[in-house]
Tab-separated table of C-alpha atoms in Angstrom:
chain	number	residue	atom	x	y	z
E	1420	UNK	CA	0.000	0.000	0.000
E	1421	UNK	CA	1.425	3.597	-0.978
E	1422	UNK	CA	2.451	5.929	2.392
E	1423	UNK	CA	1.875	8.846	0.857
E	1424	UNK	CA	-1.122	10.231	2.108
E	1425	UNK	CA	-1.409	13.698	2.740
E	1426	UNK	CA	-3.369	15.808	5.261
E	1427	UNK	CA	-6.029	17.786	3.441
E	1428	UNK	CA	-5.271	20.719	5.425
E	1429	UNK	CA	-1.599	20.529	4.296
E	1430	UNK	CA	-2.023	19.374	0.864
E	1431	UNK	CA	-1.991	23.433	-0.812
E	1432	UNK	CA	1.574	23.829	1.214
E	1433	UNK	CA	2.677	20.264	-0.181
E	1434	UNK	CA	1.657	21.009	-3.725
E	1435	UNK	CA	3.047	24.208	-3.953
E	1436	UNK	CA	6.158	23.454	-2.577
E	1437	UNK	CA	6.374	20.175	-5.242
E	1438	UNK	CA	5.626	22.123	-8.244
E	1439	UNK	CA	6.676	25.937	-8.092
E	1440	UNK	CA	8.914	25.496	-4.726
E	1441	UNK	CA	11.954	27.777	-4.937
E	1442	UNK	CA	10.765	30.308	-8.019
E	1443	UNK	CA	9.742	33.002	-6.257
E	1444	UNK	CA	5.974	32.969	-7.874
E	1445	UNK	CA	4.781	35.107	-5.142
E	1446	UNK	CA	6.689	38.260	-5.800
E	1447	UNK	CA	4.770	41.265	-6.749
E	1448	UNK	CA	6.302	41.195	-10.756
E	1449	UNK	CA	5.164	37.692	-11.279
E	1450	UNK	CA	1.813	38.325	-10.039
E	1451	UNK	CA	1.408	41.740	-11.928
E	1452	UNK	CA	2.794	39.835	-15.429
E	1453	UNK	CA	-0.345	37.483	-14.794
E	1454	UNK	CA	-2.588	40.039	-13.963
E	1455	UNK	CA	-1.089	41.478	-17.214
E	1456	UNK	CA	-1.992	38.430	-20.191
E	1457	UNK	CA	-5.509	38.364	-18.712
E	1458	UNK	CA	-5.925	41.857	-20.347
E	1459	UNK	CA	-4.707	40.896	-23.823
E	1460	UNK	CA	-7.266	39.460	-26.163
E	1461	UNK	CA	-7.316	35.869	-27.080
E	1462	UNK	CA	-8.989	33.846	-29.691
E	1463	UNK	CA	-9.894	31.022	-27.749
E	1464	UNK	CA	-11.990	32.747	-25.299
E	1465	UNK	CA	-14.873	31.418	-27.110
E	1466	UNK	CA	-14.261	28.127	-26.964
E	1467	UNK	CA	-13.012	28.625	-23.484
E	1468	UNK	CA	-16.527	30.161	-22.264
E	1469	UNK	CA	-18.503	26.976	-23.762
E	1470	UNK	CA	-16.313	24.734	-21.577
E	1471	UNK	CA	-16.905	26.224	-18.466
E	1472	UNK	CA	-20.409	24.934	-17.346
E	1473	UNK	CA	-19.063	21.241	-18.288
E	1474	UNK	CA	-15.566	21.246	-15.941
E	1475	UNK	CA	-17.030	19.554	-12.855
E	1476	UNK	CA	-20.421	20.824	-12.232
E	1477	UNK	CA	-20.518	18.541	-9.092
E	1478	UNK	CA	-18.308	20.352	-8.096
E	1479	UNK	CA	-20.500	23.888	-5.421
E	1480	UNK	CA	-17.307	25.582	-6.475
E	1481	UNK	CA	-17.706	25.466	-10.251
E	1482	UNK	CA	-21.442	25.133	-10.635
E	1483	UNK	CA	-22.776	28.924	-10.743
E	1484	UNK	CA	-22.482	30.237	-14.262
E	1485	UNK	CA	-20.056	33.632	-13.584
E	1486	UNK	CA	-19.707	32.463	-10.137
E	1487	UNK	CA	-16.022	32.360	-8.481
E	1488	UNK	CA	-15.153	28.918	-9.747
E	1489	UNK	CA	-15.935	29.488	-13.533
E	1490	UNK	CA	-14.513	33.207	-13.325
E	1491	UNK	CA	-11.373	32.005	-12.174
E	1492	UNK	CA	-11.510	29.111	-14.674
E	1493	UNK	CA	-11.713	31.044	-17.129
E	1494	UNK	CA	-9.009	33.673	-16.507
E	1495	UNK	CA	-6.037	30.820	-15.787
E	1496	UNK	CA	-7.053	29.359	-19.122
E	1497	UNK	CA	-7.590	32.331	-20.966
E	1498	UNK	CA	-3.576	33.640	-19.267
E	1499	UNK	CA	-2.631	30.065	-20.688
E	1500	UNK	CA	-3.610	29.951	-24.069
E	1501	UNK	CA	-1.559	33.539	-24.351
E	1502	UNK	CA	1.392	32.413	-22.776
E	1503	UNK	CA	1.838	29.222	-23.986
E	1504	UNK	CA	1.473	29.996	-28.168
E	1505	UNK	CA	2.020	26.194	-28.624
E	1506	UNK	CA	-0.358	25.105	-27.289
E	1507	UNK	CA	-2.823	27.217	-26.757
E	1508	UNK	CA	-6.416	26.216	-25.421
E	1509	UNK	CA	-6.989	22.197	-25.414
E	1510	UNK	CA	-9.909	21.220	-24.323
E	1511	UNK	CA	-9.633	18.809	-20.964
E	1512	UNK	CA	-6.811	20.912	-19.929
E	1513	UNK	CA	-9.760	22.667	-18.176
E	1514	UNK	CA	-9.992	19.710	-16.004
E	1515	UNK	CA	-6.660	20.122	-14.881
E	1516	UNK	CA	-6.799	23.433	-13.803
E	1517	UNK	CA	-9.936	23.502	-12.367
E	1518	UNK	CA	-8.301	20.629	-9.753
E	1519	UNK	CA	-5.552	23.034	-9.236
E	1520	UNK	CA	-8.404	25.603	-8.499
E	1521	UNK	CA	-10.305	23.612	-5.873
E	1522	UNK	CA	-6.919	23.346	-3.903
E	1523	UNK	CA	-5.822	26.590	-4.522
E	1524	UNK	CA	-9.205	28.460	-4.875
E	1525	UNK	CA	-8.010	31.885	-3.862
E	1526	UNK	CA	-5.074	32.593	-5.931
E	1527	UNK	CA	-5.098	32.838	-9.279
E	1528	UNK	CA	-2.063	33.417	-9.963
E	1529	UNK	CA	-0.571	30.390	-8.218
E	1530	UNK	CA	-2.642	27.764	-10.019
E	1531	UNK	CA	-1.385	29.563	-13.331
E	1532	UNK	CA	1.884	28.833	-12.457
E	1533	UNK	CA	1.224	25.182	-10.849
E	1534	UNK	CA	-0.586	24.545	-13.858
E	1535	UNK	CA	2.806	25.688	-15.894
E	1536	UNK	CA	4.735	23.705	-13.827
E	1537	UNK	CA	2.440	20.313	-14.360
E	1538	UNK	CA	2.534	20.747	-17.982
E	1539	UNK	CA	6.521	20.775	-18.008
E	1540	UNK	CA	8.232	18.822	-15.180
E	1541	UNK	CA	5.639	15.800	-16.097
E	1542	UNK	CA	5.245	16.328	-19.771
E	1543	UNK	CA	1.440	16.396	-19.668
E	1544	UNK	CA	2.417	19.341	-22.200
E	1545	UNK	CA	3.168	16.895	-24.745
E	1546	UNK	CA	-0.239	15.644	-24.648
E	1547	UNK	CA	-1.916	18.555	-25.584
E	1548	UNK	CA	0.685	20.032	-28.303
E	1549	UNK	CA	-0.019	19.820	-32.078
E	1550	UNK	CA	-0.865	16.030	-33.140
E	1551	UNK	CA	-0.812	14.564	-29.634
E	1552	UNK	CA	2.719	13.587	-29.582
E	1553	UNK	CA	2.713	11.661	-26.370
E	1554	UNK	CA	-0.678	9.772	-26.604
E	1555	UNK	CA	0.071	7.200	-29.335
E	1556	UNK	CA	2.876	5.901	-27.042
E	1557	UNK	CA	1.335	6.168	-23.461
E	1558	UNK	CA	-2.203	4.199	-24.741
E	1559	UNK	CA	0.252	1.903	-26.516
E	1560	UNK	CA	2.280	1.278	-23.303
E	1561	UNK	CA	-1.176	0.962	-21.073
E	1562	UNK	CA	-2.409	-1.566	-23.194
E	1563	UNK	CA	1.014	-3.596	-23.294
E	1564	UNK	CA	0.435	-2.949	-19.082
E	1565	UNK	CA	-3.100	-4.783	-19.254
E	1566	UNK	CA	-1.803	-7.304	-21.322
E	1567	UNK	CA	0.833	-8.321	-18.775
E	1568	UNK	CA	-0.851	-7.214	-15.836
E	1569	UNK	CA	-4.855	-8.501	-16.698
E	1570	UNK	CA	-4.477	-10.782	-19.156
E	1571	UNK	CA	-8.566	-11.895	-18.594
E	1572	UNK	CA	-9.227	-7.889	-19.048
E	1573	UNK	CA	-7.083	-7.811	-22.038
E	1574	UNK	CA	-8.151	-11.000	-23.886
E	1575	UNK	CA	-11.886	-9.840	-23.573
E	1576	UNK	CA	-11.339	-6.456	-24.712
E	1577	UNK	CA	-9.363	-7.863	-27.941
E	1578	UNK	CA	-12.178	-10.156	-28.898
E	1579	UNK	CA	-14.041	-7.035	-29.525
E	1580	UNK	CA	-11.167	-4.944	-31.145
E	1581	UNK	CA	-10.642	-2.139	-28.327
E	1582	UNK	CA	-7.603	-0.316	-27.198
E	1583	UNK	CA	-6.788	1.905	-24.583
E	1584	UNK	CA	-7.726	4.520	-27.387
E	1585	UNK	CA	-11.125	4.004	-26.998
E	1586	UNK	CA	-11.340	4.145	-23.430
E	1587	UNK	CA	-8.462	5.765	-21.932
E	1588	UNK	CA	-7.626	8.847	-23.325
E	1589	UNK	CA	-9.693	11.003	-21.046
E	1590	UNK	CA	-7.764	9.275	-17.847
E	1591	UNK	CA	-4.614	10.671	-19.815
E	1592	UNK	CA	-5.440	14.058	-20.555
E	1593	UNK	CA	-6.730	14.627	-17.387
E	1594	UNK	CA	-5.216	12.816	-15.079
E	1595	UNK	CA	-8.382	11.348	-14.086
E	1596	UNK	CA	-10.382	14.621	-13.269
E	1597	UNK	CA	-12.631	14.327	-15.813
E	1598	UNK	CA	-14.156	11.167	-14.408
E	1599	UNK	CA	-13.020	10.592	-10.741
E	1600	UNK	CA	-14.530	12.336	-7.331
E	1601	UNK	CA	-12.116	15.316	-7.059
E	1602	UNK	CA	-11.500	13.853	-3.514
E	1603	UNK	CA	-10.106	10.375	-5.376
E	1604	UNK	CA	-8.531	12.750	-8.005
E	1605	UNK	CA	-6.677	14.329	-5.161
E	1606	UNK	CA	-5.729	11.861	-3.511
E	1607	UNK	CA	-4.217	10.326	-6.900
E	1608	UNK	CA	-2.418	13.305	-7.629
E	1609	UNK	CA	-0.699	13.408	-4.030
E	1610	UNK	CA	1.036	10.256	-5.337
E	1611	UNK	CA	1.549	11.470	-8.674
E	1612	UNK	CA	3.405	14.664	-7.848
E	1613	UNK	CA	6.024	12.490	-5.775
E	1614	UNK	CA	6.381	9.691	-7.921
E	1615	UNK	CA	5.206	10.677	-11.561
E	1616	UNK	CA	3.636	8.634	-14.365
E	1617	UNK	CA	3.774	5.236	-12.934
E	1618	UNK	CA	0.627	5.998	-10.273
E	1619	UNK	CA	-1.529	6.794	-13.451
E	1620	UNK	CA	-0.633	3.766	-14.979
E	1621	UNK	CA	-0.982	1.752	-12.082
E	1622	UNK	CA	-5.180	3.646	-11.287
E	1623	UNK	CA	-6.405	2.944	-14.903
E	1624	UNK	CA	-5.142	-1.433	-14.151
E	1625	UNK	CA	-7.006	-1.147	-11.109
E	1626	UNK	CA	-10.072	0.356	-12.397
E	1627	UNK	CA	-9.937	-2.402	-14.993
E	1628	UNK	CA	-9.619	-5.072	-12.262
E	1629	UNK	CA	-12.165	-3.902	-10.512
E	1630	UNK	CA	-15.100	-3.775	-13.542
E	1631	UNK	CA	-13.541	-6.737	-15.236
E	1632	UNK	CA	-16.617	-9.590	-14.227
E	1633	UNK	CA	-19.046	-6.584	-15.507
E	1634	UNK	CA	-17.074	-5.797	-18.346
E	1635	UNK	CA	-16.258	-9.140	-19.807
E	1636	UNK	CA	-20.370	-9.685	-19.591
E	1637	UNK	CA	-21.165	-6.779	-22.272
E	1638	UNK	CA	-20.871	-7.586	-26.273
E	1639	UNK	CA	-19.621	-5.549	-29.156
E	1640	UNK	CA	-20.701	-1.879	-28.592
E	1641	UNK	CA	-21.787	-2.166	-25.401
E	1642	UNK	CA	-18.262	-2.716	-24.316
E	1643	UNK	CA	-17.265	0.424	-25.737
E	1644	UNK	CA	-20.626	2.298	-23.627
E	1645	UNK	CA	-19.635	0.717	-20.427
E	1646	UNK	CA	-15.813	1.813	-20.840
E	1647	UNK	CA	-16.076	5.335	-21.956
E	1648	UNK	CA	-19.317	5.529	-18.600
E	1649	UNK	CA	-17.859	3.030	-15.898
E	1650	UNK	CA	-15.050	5.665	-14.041
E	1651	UNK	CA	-17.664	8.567	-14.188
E	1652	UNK	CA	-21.161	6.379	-13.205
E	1653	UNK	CA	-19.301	3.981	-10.402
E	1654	UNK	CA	-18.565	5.529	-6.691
E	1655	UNK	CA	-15.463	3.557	-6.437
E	1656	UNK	CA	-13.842	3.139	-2.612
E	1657	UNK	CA	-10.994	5.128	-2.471
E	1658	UNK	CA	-8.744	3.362	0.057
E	1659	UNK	CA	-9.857	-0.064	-1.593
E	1660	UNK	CA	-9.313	1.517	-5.343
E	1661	UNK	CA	-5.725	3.040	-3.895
E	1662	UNK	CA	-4.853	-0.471	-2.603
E	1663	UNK	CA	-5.737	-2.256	-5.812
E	1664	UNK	CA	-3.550	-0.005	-7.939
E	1665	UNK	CA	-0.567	-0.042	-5.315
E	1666	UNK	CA	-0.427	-4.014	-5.706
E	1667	UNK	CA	0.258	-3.804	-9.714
E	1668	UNK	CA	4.318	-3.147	-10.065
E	1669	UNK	CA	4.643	-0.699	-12.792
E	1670	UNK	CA	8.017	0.805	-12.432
E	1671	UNK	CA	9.713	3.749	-14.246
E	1672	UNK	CA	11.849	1.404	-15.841
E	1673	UNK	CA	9.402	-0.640	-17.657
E	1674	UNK	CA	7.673	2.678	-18.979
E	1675	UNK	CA	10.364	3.646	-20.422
E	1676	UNK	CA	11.640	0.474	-21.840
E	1677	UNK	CA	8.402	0.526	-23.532
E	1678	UNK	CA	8.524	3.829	-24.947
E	1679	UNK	CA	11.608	3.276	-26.451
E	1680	UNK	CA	10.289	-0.056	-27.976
E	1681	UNK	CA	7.636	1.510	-29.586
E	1682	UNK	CA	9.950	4.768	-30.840
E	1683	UNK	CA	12.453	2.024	-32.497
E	1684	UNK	CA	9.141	1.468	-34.683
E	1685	UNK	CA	8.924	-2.425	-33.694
E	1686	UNK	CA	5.664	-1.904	-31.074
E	1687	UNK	CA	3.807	-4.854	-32.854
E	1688	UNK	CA	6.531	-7.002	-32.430
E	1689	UNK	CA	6.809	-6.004	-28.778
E	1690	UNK	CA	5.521	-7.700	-25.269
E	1691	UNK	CA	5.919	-6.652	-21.110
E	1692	UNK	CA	6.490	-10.478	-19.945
E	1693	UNK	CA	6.209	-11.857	-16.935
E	1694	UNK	CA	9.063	-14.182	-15.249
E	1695	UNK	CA	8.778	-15.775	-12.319
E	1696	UNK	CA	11.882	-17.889	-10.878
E	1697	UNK	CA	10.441	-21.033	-9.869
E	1698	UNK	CA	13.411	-21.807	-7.305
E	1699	UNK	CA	12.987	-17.916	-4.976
E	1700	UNK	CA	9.271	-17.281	-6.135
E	1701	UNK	CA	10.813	-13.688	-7.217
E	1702	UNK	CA	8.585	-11.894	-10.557
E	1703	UNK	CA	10.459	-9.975	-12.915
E	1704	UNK	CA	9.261	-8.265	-15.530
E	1705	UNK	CA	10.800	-7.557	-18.663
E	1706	UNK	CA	10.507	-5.988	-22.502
E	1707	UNK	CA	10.959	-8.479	-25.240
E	1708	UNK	CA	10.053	-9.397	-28.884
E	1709	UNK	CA	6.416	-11.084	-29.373
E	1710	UNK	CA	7.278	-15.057	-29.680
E	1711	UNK	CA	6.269	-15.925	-33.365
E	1712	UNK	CA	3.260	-17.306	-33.733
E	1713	UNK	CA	3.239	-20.926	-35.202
E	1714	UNK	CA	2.660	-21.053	-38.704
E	1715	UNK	CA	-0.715	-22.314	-39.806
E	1716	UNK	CA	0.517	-25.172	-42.369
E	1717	UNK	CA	2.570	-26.301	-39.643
E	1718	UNK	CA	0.092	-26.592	-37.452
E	1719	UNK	CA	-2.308	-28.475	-40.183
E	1720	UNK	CA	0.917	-30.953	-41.124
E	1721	UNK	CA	1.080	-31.548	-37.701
E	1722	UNK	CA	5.059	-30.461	-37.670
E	1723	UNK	CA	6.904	-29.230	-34.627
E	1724	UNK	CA	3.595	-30.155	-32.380
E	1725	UNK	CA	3.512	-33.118	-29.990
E	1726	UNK	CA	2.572	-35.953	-32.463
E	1727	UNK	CA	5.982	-35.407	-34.137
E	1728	UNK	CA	7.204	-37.446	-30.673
E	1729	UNK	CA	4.797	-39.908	-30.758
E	1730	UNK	CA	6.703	-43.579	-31.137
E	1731	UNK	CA	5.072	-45.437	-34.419
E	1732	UNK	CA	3.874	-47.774	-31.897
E	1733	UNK	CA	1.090	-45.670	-30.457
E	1734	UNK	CA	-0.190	-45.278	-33.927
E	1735	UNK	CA	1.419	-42.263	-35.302
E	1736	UNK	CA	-1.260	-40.939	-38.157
E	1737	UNK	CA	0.003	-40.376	-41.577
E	1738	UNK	CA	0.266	-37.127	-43.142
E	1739	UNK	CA	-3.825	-36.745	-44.499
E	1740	UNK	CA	-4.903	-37.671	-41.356
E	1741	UNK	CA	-3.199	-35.042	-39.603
E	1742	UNK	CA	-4.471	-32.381	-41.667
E	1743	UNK	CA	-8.120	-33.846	-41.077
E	1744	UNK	CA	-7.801	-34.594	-37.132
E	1745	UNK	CA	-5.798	-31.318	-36.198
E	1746	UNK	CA	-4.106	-31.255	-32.991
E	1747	UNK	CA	-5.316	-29.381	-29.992
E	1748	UNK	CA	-2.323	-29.063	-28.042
E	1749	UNK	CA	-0.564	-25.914	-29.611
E	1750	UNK	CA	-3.897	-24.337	-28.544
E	1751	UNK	CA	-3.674	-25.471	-24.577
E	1752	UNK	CA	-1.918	-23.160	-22.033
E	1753	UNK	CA	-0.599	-24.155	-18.807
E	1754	UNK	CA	-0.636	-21.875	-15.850
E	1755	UNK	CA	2.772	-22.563	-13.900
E	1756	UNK	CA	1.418	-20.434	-11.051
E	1757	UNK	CA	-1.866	-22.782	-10.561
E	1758	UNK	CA	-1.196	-26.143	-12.194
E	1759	UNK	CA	-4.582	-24.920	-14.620
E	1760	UNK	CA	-4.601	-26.059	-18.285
E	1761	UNK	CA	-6.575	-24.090	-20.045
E	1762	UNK	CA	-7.752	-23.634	-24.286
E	1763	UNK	CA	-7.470	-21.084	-26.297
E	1764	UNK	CA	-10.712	-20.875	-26.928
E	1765	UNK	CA	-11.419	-18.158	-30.314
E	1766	UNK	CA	-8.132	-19.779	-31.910
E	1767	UNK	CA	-9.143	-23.182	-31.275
E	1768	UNK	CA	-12.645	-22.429	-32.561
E	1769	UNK	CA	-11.437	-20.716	-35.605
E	1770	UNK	CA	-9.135	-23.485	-36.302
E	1771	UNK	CA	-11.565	-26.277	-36.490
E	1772	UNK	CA	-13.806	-24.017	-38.722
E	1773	UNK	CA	-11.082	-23.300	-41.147
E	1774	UNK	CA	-10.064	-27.393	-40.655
E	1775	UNK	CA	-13.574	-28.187	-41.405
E	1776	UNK	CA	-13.933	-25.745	-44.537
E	1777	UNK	CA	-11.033	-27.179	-46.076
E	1778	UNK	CA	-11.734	-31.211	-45.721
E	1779	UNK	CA	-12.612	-33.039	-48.267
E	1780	UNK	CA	-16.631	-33.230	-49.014
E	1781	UNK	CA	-17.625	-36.615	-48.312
E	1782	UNK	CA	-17.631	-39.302	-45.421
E	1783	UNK	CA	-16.312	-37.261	-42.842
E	1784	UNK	CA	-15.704	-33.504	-44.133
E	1785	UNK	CA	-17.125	-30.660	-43.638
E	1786	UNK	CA	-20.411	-31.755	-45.936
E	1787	UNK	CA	-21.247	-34.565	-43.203
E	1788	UNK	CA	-22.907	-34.730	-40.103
E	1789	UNK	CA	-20.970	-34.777	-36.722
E	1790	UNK	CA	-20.033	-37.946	-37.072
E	1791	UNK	CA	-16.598	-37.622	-38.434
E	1792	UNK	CA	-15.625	-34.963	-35.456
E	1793	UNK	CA	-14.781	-37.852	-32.847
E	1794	UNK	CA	-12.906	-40.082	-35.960
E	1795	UNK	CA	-10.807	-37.088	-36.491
E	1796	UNK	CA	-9.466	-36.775	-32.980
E	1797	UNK	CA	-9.064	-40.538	-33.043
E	1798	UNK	CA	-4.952	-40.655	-34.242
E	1799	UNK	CA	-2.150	-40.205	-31.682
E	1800	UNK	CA	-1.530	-41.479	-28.336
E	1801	UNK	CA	-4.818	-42.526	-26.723
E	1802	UNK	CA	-3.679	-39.648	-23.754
E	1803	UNK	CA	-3.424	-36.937	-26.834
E	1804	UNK	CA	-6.954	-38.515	-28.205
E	1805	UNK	CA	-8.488	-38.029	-24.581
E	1806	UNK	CA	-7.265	-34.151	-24.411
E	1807	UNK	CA	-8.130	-33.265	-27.742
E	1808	UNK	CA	-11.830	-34.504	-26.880
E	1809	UNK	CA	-11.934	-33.224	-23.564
E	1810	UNK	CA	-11.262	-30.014	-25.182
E	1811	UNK	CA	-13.812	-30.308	-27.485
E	1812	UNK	CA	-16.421	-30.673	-24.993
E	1813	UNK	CA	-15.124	-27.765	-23.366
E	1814	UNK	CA	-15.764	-25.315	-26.379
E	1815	UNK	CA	-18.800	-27.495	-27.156
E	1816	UNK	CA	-17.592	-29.107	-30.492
E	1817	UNK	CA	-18.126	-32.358	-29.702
C-alpha cells in the first residue's frame, strides 16, 4: 500500500512546494505579469466560455455560471492559451486546472503557475501540443500494461477490437479529473506529484480489475458504452481503489523500456512479460520481442507439435490424417502459477472451422454430419486422443 497520504489541510503547502517550490511565484512582478496576459485578447476565449459549465459541475465551487469557480476558470485558461502559443487552449486541460483551483481556490495566480509547472516537469504538455505527440505511445504502453498485468481484461477487450484509445484517453489528458470524485482525483495526484507517471498507470489497471466480471459480460458496442461511462457512473472506494492499484508493479523502468520499444518502430513485435523464478518465487518483468506465432501449415501438417514425438507404436497418423484430425495441443496453455490447463478458446474455434472448410466433401468432411468430429481426434496417443476430446467438450464441439 502507498504511504503517501497527505493531510487535506496541508495538501496546498505540499503542492506548492512540489511544483513551483523555490521560483519566487509570489513576488509582486510575477503576479502583476499574470494580472497582465488576462488583459490581452485571445482567440480562444470562445471556446473557453462553452467549456466552463461542463468542468465539474458537481463540483458547489464550479457550478454557478459567472460564479467564483468558472470566473477564475476562465481567466487561468484564458492567461494560458496567451502564454503558452504552442499550445494554446486544449480542451480537458480545463480539467486540470480547475483541480488546481479547488486546492488553490483563492489565488489565481498560483494555479497559473502550478498549472505551468504540471505541464513541463511531467510532460502532460506533450499531450496537448499539435498532433498529440505523447498519446500514441502512453495508450500503446497501457495496453502492453493490461496485457501483462490482466491478461482476462485484455483477452476480452481484444475479442471485440478495443484499445486503450477508446477508453483511456480522457484518464490521460486529465489525469483522471474528468471522471473521478475530485476527492479520489486528489488523492491520486498526491502520489503522482512524488512519484510521476507510474501511479496513473498503475489507477487505470485497477479500475480495470475492478469492472472486469461486468465488463467481460457486455458484447460488441456495449463494451465500448460501459468503458467510456464506468469511471464517471461507479462511486469507487478510495482506500480499496488506492490499494488495488498499489499491488500492480509498474516501475519507471518498464515505462520507459516501452517507450523506447515503440519509438524504435517495432511496437507490434513487442511484449511486457512476466518471469517468475520457480526456485525464490521472485517476478520480474521484462521488454521483449512477441514469440512468433506458429505457422498455420505447420500446425495443419502436424510439424513441430507433440505428435511429431509420438513412437510409431502408439499409432502415429500419416500425413492426411493429420491435416483432417488437427491437434489441440498448440492451442492449450498451462498456468505454472496454478497447475490450470486451459484452451485457447477463439483460436481453437477458428481453427476447427477453417479445418472443417477445407476437408474433403464426403464421409467425414465438412459436408457430413458430426459424425466424423470424434474419428478425427481418433490418431495419436490414446492420452493426446483423450485431451483433444476433452477439449472439445469444453468449447462445445463435440
Amino acid at each position: 500500500m502507498w504511504r503517501t497520504d497527505l493531510d487535506p489541510e496541508r495538501r496546498a503547502d505540499a503542492w506548492r512546494a512540489i511544483l513551483v517550490g523555490g521560483l519566487g511565484v509570489q513576488s509582486r512582478a510575477v503576479q502583476d505579469a499574470y494580472h497582465g496576459l488576462g488583459q490581452a485578447p485571445s482567440s480562444y476565449d470562445d471556446v473557453i466560455r462553452r467549456d466552463l459549465g461542463r468542468t465539474l459541475p458537481q463540483e458547489a465551487l464550479f457550478r454557478d455560471r459567472a460564479g467564483k469557480g468558472q470566473s477564475a476558470l476562465f481567466r487561468v485558461l484564458h492567461a494560458l492559451a496567451l502564454h503558452l502559443s504552442d499550445i494554446g487552449y486544449v480542451q480537458s486541460l480545463n480539467f486540470v486546472v480547475a483541480t488546481l483551483i479547488g486546492v488553490f481556490p483563492d489565488d489565481e495566480a498560483l494555479v497559473f503557475h502550478c498549472a505551468q509547472a504540471l505541464l513541463f516537469r511531467y510532460s502532460l504538455a506533450d499531450f496537448y501540443r499539435p498532433r498529440f505527440p505523447k498519446l500514441g505511445v502512453t495508450t500503446w504502453q497501457f495496453d502492453r500494461l493490461v496485457e501483462c498485468f490482466i491478461p482476462r481484461v485484455h483477452g476480452g477487450l481484444q475479442r471485440h477490437g478495443v484499445t486503450a484509445e477508446y477508453y483511456a484517453v480522457q484518464w490521460f489528458l486529465t489525469l483522471f479529473a474528468s471522471d473521478l470524485a475530485q476527492t479520489l482525483v486528489r488523492r491520486i495526484w498526491d502520489r503522482f506529484l512524488l512519484t510521476g507517471w507510474e501511479v496513473i498507470a498503475q489507477v487505470g489497471l485497477a479500475l480495470l480489475y475492478e469492472v472486469q466480471d461486468s465488463l467481460l459480460a457486455f458484447d460488441g458496442c456495449e463494451v465500448l458504452t460501459f468503458l467510456k461511462r464506468f469511471a464517471r457512473a461507479r462511486k469507487f472506494e478510495a482506500e480499496r481503489l488506492l490499494c488495488v492499484a498499489s499491488g500492480f508493479q509498474v516501475t519507471h523502468r518498464m515505462l520507459s523500456d516501452l517507450e523506447a520499444a515503440y519509438a524504435s518502430g517495432g511496437a507490434d513485435e513487442v511484449e511486457l512479460a512476466a518471469e517468475k523464478n520457480l526456485d525464490t518465487g521472485h517476478t520480474s518483468w521484462r521488454v521483449r520481442r512477441r514469440p512468433d506465432p506458429v505457422p498455420e501449415r505447420r500446425l495443419l501438417e502436424g510439424e513441430g507439435g507433440a505428435d511429431d514425438f509420438m513412437p510409431q507404436a502408439l499409432g502415429r497418423p500419416g500425413r492426411e490424417e493429420k491435416a483432417l484430425q488437427g491437434n489441440v495441443l498448440p492451442f492449450m496453455v498451462h498456468n505454472l502459477d496454478t497447475g490450470e490447463t486451459t484452451v485457447m478458446e477463439d483460436e481453437w474455434a477458428q481453427f476447427v472451422t477453417e479445418r472443417e472448410e477445407a476437408a474433403p466433401r464426403g464421409s467425414g468432411g465438412a459436408g457430413s454430419p458430426r459424425r466424423g468430429q470424434s474419428e478425427r481426434v481418433a490418431g495419436g496417443s490414446f492420452w493426446s486422443a483423450g485431451q483433444q476430446q476433452q477439449a472439445l467438450r469444453i468449447l462445445g464441439h463435440a
